[in-house]
Amino acid sequence: MKLITFEGIEGVGKSTQINLISEWLKEKGLSTKLLREPGSTDFGEKIRELLLSKESSISTHSELLLMFAARSEMIAEYFIDSRDDFILCDRYYHASIAYQGHGRMLSLDLIDNLIKGINCPIPDLTIVYDLDVKVGFERKANDDIDRIESSGIDFFENVRKGYQQLANDREEVKILDASQPIEILSQQTKDLIEQLF
Ligand code: TMP
């Protein structure tokens, strides 16, 4: 099984790219599982509702720990003993580093300890779609904004920088310019994934 994770701030077009890649892999006869974080398991989806609801008033540490609680369920249910050729995951622990680490300013060491502590497998490939924060929000102008999306422009500027830093520092993290047309971005995504075949 190869694990590919997709990251980026709001409005970068991650879901569109994941769906195109899923179809492309299926056409090649490869079995794929689509997952999202937080969520994907019954328990994880309940945690997702709590995390994204604007009625939730929670501390930044609770936010971080709930992300990892949902993650731990997903790893146990889908990663261990996976028989799929590919797992495509819409966000993973790099999101905790970018959002809770760089965005909420929580300790990067704590996050690293949680990643190691719950035995998160390292992805074979993590693709970060990079986009200007304001452009991302303009693309989502008609959508309902959830609790995390309501965190403000400065927060998302820090999240974006966090992702850029991850792409600089880590071999498995590749960054693509999400301001490009969908088809070009999809081709660049495929080119990265083909290196795993
Ligand atoms: P989305 O997947 O629909 O974009 O919603 C998930 C939200 O949760 C998104 O705003 C990013 C945020 N998030 C974190 O803050 N930390 C995490 O570890 C993950 C997986 C997501």
mmCIF file of C-alpha atoms and ligand atoms in Angstrom:
data_model
loop_
_atom_site.group_PDB
_atom_site.id
_atom_site.type_symbol
_atom_site.label_atom_id
_atom_site.label_comp_id
_atom_site.label_asym_id
_atom_site.label_seq_id
_atom_site.Cartn_x
_atom_site.Cartn_y
_atom_site.Cartn_z
ATOM 1 C CA MET A 1 0.000 0.000 0.000
ATOM 2 C CA LYS A 2 1.182 3.501 -0.827
ATOM 3 C CA LEU A 3 -0.077 6.386 1.287
ATOM 4 C CA ILE A 4 -0.533 9.738 -0.465
ATOM 5 C CA THR A 5 -1.758 12.737 1.490
ATOM 6 C CA PHE A 6 -3.083 16.025 0.159
ATOM 7 C CA GLU A 7 -2.661 19.317 1.990
ATOM 8 C CA GLY A 8 -3.201 23.034 1.667
ATOM 9 C CA ILE A 9 -5.153 25.948 3.063
ATOM 10 C CA GLU A 10 -8.835 26.487 2.311
ATOM 11 C CA GLY A 11 -9.838 26.922 -1.325
ATOM 12 C CA VAL A 12 -6.789 25.363 -2.998
ATOM 13 C CA GLY A 13 -8.873 22.740 -4.834
ATOM 14 C CA LYS A 14 -7.678 19.654 -2.958
ATOM 15 C CA SER A 15 -10.955 17.737 -3.268
ATOM 16 C CA THR A 16 -11.081 18.264 -7.038
ATOM 17 C CA GLN A 17 -7.519 16.973 -7.393
ATOM 18 C CA ILE A 18 -8.110 13.959 -5.129
ATOM 19 C CA ASN A 19 -11.186 12.931 -7.112
ATOM 20 C CA LEU A 20 -9.329 13.261 -10.431
ATOM 21 C CA ILE A 21 -6.430 11.168 -9.087
ATOM 22 C CA SER A 22 -8.768 8.543 -7.678
ATOM 23 C CA GLU A 23 -10.445 8.125 -11.108
ATOM 24 C CA TRP A 24 -7.061 8.010 -12.839
ATOM 25 C CA LEU A 25 -5.734 5.292 -10.493
ATOM 26 C CA LYS A 26 -8.931 3.265 -10.865
ATOM 27 C CA GLU A 27 -8.641 3.467 -14.673
ATOM 28 C CA LYS A 28 -5.189 1.937 -14.259
ATOM 29 C CA GLY A 29 -6.790 -0.963 -12.368
ATOM 30 C CA LEU A 30 -5.325 0.109 -9.025
ATOM 31 C CA SER A 31 -7.511 -0.107 -5.928
ATOM 32 C CA THR A 32 -7.758 3.127 -3.989
ATOM 33 C CA LYS A 33 -9.345 4.168 -0.742
ATOM 34 C CA LEU A 34 -10.356 7.782 -0.168
ATOM 35 C CA LEU A 35 -10.117 9.080 3.382
ATOM 36 C CA ARG A 36 -10.393 12.482 4.997
ATOM 37 C CA GLU A 37 -9.113 14.001 8.194
ATOM 38 C CA PRO A 38 -10.496 14.648 10.655
ATOM 39 C CA GLY A 39 -13.029 11.899 9.981
ATOM 40 C CA SER A 40 -13.373 8.720 7.913
ATOM 41 C CA THR A 41 -14.324 6.419 10.828
ATOM 42 C CA ASP A 42 -17.677 6.602 12.669
ATOM 43 C CA PHE A 43 -15.982 7.982 15.758
ATOM 44 C CA GLY A 44 -13.728 10.280 13.743
ATOM 45 C CA GLU A 45 -16.709 11.829 11.937
ATOM 46 C CA LYS A 46 -18.296 12.618 15.324
ATOM 47 C CA ILE A 47 -15.053 14.296 16.376
ATOM 48 C CA ARG A 48 -15.043 16.205 13.064
ATOM 49 C CA GLU A 49 -18.500 17.605 13.808
ATOM 50 C CA LEU A 50 -17.339 18.788 17.223
ATOM 51 C CA LEU A 51 -14.147 20.315 15.812
ATOM 52 C CA LEU A 52 -15.784 22.200 12.965
ATOM 53 C CA SER A 53 -18.965 23.324 14.724
ATOM 54 C CA LYS A 54 -19.047 27.041 15.418
ATOM 55 C CA GLU A 55 -20.875 26.178 18.644
ATOM 56 C CA SER A 56 -17.786 24.444 20.028
ATOM 57 C CA SER A 57 -15.687 26.582 22.295
ATOM 58 C CA ILE A 58 -12.500 24.592 22.876
ATOM 59 C CA SER A 59 -8.883 25.261 23.778
ATOM 60 C CA THR A 60 -6.174 24.965 21.152
ATOM 61 C CA HIS A 61 -4.744 21.939 22.978
ATOM 62 C CA SER A 62 -8.131 20.207 22.922
ATOM 63 C CA GLU A 63 -8.309 20.947 19.193
ATOM 64 C CA LEU A 64 -4.899 19.339 18.685
ATOM 65 C CA LEU A 65 -5.668 16.293 20.819
ATOM 66 C CA LEU A 66 -9.021 15.707 19.130
ATOM 67 C CA MET A 67 -7.291 15.791 15.729
ATOM 68 C CA PHE A 68 -4.988 13.043 16.990
ATOM 69 C CA ALA A 69 -7.841 11.049 18.552
ATOM 70 C CA ALA A 70 -9.600 10.990 15.168
ATOM 71 C CA ARG A 71 -6.269 10.175 13.466
ATOM 72 C CA SER A 72 -5.592 7.260 15.783
ATOM 73 C CA GLU A 73 -8.987 5.742 14.911
ATOM 74 C CA MET A 74 -8.344 6.164 11.184
ATOM 75 C CA ILE A 75 -4.913 4.540 11.389
ATOM 76 C CA ALA A 76 -6.299 1.556 13.312
ATOM 77 C CA GLU A 77 -9.295 1.077 11.021
ATOM 78 C CA TYR A 78 -7.766 1.678 7.588
ATOM 79 C CA PHE A 79 -3.971 1.781 7.560
ATOM 80 C CA ILE A 80 -3.050 -1.322 9.482
ATOM 81 C CA ASP A 81 -3.572 -4.379 7.242
ATOM 82 C CA SER A 82 -4.676 -2.280 4.248
ATOM 83 C CA ARG A 83 -5.058 -4.318 1.053
ATOM 84 C CA ASP A 84 -5.505 -1.308 -1.205
ATOM 85 C CA ASP A 85 -2.840 -0.273 -3.699
ATOM 86 C CA PHE A 86 -3.264 3.364 -2.681
ATOM 87 C CA ILE A 87 -4.759 5.288 0.205
ATOM 88 C CA LEU A 88 -5.497 8.895 -0.720
ATOM 89 C CA CYS A 89 -5.976 10.979 2.387
ATOM 90 C CA ASP A 90 -7.445 14.482 2.337
ATOM 91 C CA ARG A 91 -5.159 15.932 5.041
ATOM 92 C CA TYR A 92 -3.025 14.073 7.613
ATOM 93 C CA TYR A 93 -0.534 14.951 10.343
ATOM 94 C CA HIS A 94 1.151 17.664 8.268
ATOM 95 C CA ALA A 95 -2.130 19.577 8.759
ATOM 96 C CA SER A 96 -1.618 19.417 12.528
ATOM 97 C CA ILE A 97 1.895 20.817 12.117
ATOM 98 C CA ALA A 98 0.653 23.613 9.827
ATOM 99 C CA TYR A 99 -2.666 24.467 11.544
ATOM 100 C CA GLN A 100 -2.068 23.714 15.227
ATOM 101 C CA GLY A 101 1.729 24.219 15.174
ATOM 102 C CA HIS A 102 2.247 27.232 12.905
ATOM 103 C CA GLY A 103 -1.342 28.562 13.008
ATOM 104 C CA ARG A 104 -2.268 28.125 16.685
ATOM 105 C CA MET A 105 1.417 28.350 17.752
ATOM 106 C CA LEU A 106 1.352 25.101 19.732
ATOM 107 C CA SER A 107 4.617 23.308 20.421
ATOM 108 C CA LEU A 108 6.028 21.594 17.339
ATOM 109 C CA ASP A 109 7.829 19.168 19.661
ATOM 110 C CA LEU A 110 4.528 18.187 21.272
ATOM 111 C CA ILE A 111 3.029 17.564 17.834
ATOM 112 C CA ASP A 112 6.063 15.551 16.793
ATOM 113 C CA ASN A 113 5.745 13.458 19.959
ATOM 114 C CA LEU A 114 2.075 12.801 19.207
ATOM 115 C CA ILE A 115 2.931 11.761 15.635
ATOM 116 C CA LYS A 116 5.524 9.309 16.944
ATOM 117 C CA GLY A 117 3.474 8.362 20.012
ATOM 118 C CA ILE A 118 0.470 7.083 18.071
ATOM 119 C CA ASN A 119 2.722 5.510 15.400
ATOM 120 C CA CYS A 120 1.558 7.545 12.412
ATOM 121 C CA PRO A 121 2.975 5.934 9.268
ATOM 122 C CA ILE A 122 5.020 8.414 7.206
ATOM 123 C CA PRO A 123 3.275 9.030 3.856
ATOM 124 C CA ASP A 124 5.027 7.923 0.664
ATOM 125 C CA LEU A 125 4.086 11.309 -0.767
ATOM 126 C CA THR A 126 2.486 14.466 0.623
ATOM 127 C CA ILE A 127 1.353 17.085 -1.873
ATOM 128 C CA VAL A 128 0.875 20.634 -0.635
ATOM 129 C CA TYR A 129 -1.240 22.849 -2.886
ATOM 130 C CA ASP A 130 0.011 26.366 -2.310
ATOM 131 C CA LEU A 131 -2.161 29.415 -2.887
ATOM 132 C CA ASP A 132 -2.459 33.034 -1.801
ATOM 133 C CA VAL A 133 -4.696 33.098 1.294
ATOM 134 C CA LYS A 134 -7.057 35.776 -0.043
ATOM 135 C CA VAL A 135 -7.461 33.989 -3.373
ATOM 136 C CA GLY A 136 -8.318 30.788 -1.489
ATOM 137 C CA PHE A 137 -11.019 32.513 0.515
ATOM 138 C CA GLU A 138 -12.433 34.251 -2.585
ATOM 139 C CA ARG A 139 -12.878 30.817 -4.147
ATOM 140 C CA LYS A 140 -14.917 29.755 -1.092
ATOM 141 C CA ALA A 141 -16.911 32.984 -0.828
ATOM 142 C CA ASN A 142 -20.268 31.218 -1.269
ATOM 143 C CA ASP A 143 -19.592 28.379 1.184
ATOM 144 C CA ASP A 144 -20.545 28.263 4.854
ATOM 145 C CA ILE A 145 -17.473 29.027 6.943
ATOM 146 C CA ASP A 146 -16.753 26.530 9.764
ATOM 147 C CA ARG A 147 -15.083 27.147 13.149
ATOM 148 C CA ILE A 148 -11.510 26.648 11.939
ATOM 149 C CA GLU A 149 -12.088 28.569 8.719
ATOM 150 C CA SER A 150 -13.225 31.494 10.870
ATOM 151 C CA SER A 151 -9.711 31.847 12.336
ATOM 152 C CA GLY A 152 -8.742 34.918 10.280
ATOM 153 C CA ILE A 153 -6.278 35.873 7.549
ATOM 154 C CA ASP A 154 -3.189 36.085 9.826
ATOM 155 C CA PHE A 155 -3.816 32.552 11.083
ATOM 156 C CA PHE A 156 -3.996 31.229 7.510
ATOM 157 C CA GLU A 157 -0.884 33.173 6.456
ATOM 158 C CA ASN A 158 0.963 31.308 9.221
ATOM 159 C CA VAL A 159 -0.572 27.989 8.168
ATOM 160 C CA ARG A 160 0.555 28.612 4.607
ATOM 161 C CA LYS A 161 4.105 29.415 5.778
ATOM 162 C CA GLY A 162 4.038 26.232 7.849
ATOM 163 C CA TYR A 163 3.229 24.162 4.789
ATOM 164 C CA GLN A 164 5.938 25.938 2.770
ATOM 165 C CA GLN A 165 8.449 25.162 5.497
ATOM 166 C CA LEU A 166 7.414 21.507 5.569
ATOM 167 C CA ALA A 167 7.940 21.304 1.803
ATOM 168 C CA ASN A 168 11.427 22.793 2.266
ATOM 169 C CA ASP A 169 12.408 20.523 5.133
ATOM 170 C CA ARG A 170 10.932 17.126 4.321
ATOM 171 C CA GLU A 171 11.743 14.807 1.482
ATOM 172 C CA GLU A 172 8.222 13.340 1.190
ATOM 173 C CA VAL A 173 6.496 16.759 1.006
ATOM 174 C CA LYS A 174 6.179 18.337 -2.460
ATOM 175 C CA ILE A 175 4.614 21.705 -3.179
ATOM 176 C CA LEU A 176 2.560 22.657 -6.241
ATOM 177 C CA ASP A 177 1.264 26.065 -7.328
ATOM 178 C CA ALA A 178 -2.519 25.848 -6.935
ATOM 179 C CA SER A 179 -3.164 29.059 -8.885
ATOM 180 C CA GLN A 180 -2.675 27.060 -12.116
ATOM 181 C CA PRO A 181 -5.575 25.636 -14.155
ATOM 182 C CA ILE A 182 -7.085 22.394 -12.798
ATOM 183 C CA GLU A 183 -5.807 20.221 -15.696
ATOM 184 C CA ILE A 184 -2.210 21.430 -15.373
ATOM 185 C CA LEU A 185 -2.268 20.916 -11.625
ATOM 186 C CA SER A 186 -3.709 17.450 -12.112
ATOM 187 C CA GLN A 187 -0.943 16.555 -14.570
ATOM 188 C CA GLN A 188 1.701 17.769 -12.111
ATOM 189 C CA THR A 189 0.032 15.713 -9.371
ATOM 190 C CA LYS A 190 0.077 12.622 -11.601
ATOM 191 C CA ASP A 191 3.754 13.202 -12.445
ATOM 192 C CA LEU A 192 4.585 13.134 -8.727
ATOM 193 C CA ILE A 193 2.501 10.013 -8.096
ATOM 194 C CA GLU A 194 3.978 8.181 -11.109
ATOM 195 C CA GLN A 195 7.339 8.297 -9.375
ATOM 196 C CA LEU A 196 5.860 5.886 -6.804
ATOM 197 C CA PHE A 197 4.862 3.229 -9.394
HETATM 198 P P1 TMP B 1 -11.607 20.162 5.499
HETATM 199 O O1 TMP B 1 -10.946 18.833 5.411
HETATM 200 O O2 TMP B 1 -13.005 20.114 5.034
HETATM 201 O O3 TMP B 1 -10.820 21.265 4.911
HETATM 202 O O4 TMP B 1 -11.796 20.519 7.059
HETATM 203 C C1 TMP B 1 -10.932 20.156 7.990
HETATM 204 C C2 TMP B 1 -10.453 21.367 8.765
HETATM 205 O O5 TMP B 1 -9.672 20.895 9.845
HETATM 206 C C3 TMP B 1 -9.571 22.308 7.946
HETATM 207 O O6 TMP B 1 -9.869 23.647 8.293
HETATM 208 C C4 TMP B 1 -8.186 21.978 8.437
HETATM 209 C C5 TMP B 1 -8.413 21.525 9.846
HETATM 210 N N1 TMP B 1 -7.418 20.566 10.354
HETATM 211 C C6 TMP B 1 -6.561 20.971 11.367
HETATM 212 O O7 TMP B 1 -6.649 22.099 11.837
HETATM 213 N N2 TMP B 1 -5.651 20.081 11.848
HETATM 214 C C7 TMP B 1 -5.547 18.790 11.382
HETATM 215 O O8 TMP B 1 -4.709 18.017 11.845
HETATM 216 C C8 TMP B 1 -6.449 18.392 10.320
HETATM 217 C C9 TMP B 1 -6.371 17.007 9.785
HETATM 218 C C10 TMP B 1 -7.363 19.315 9.846
#
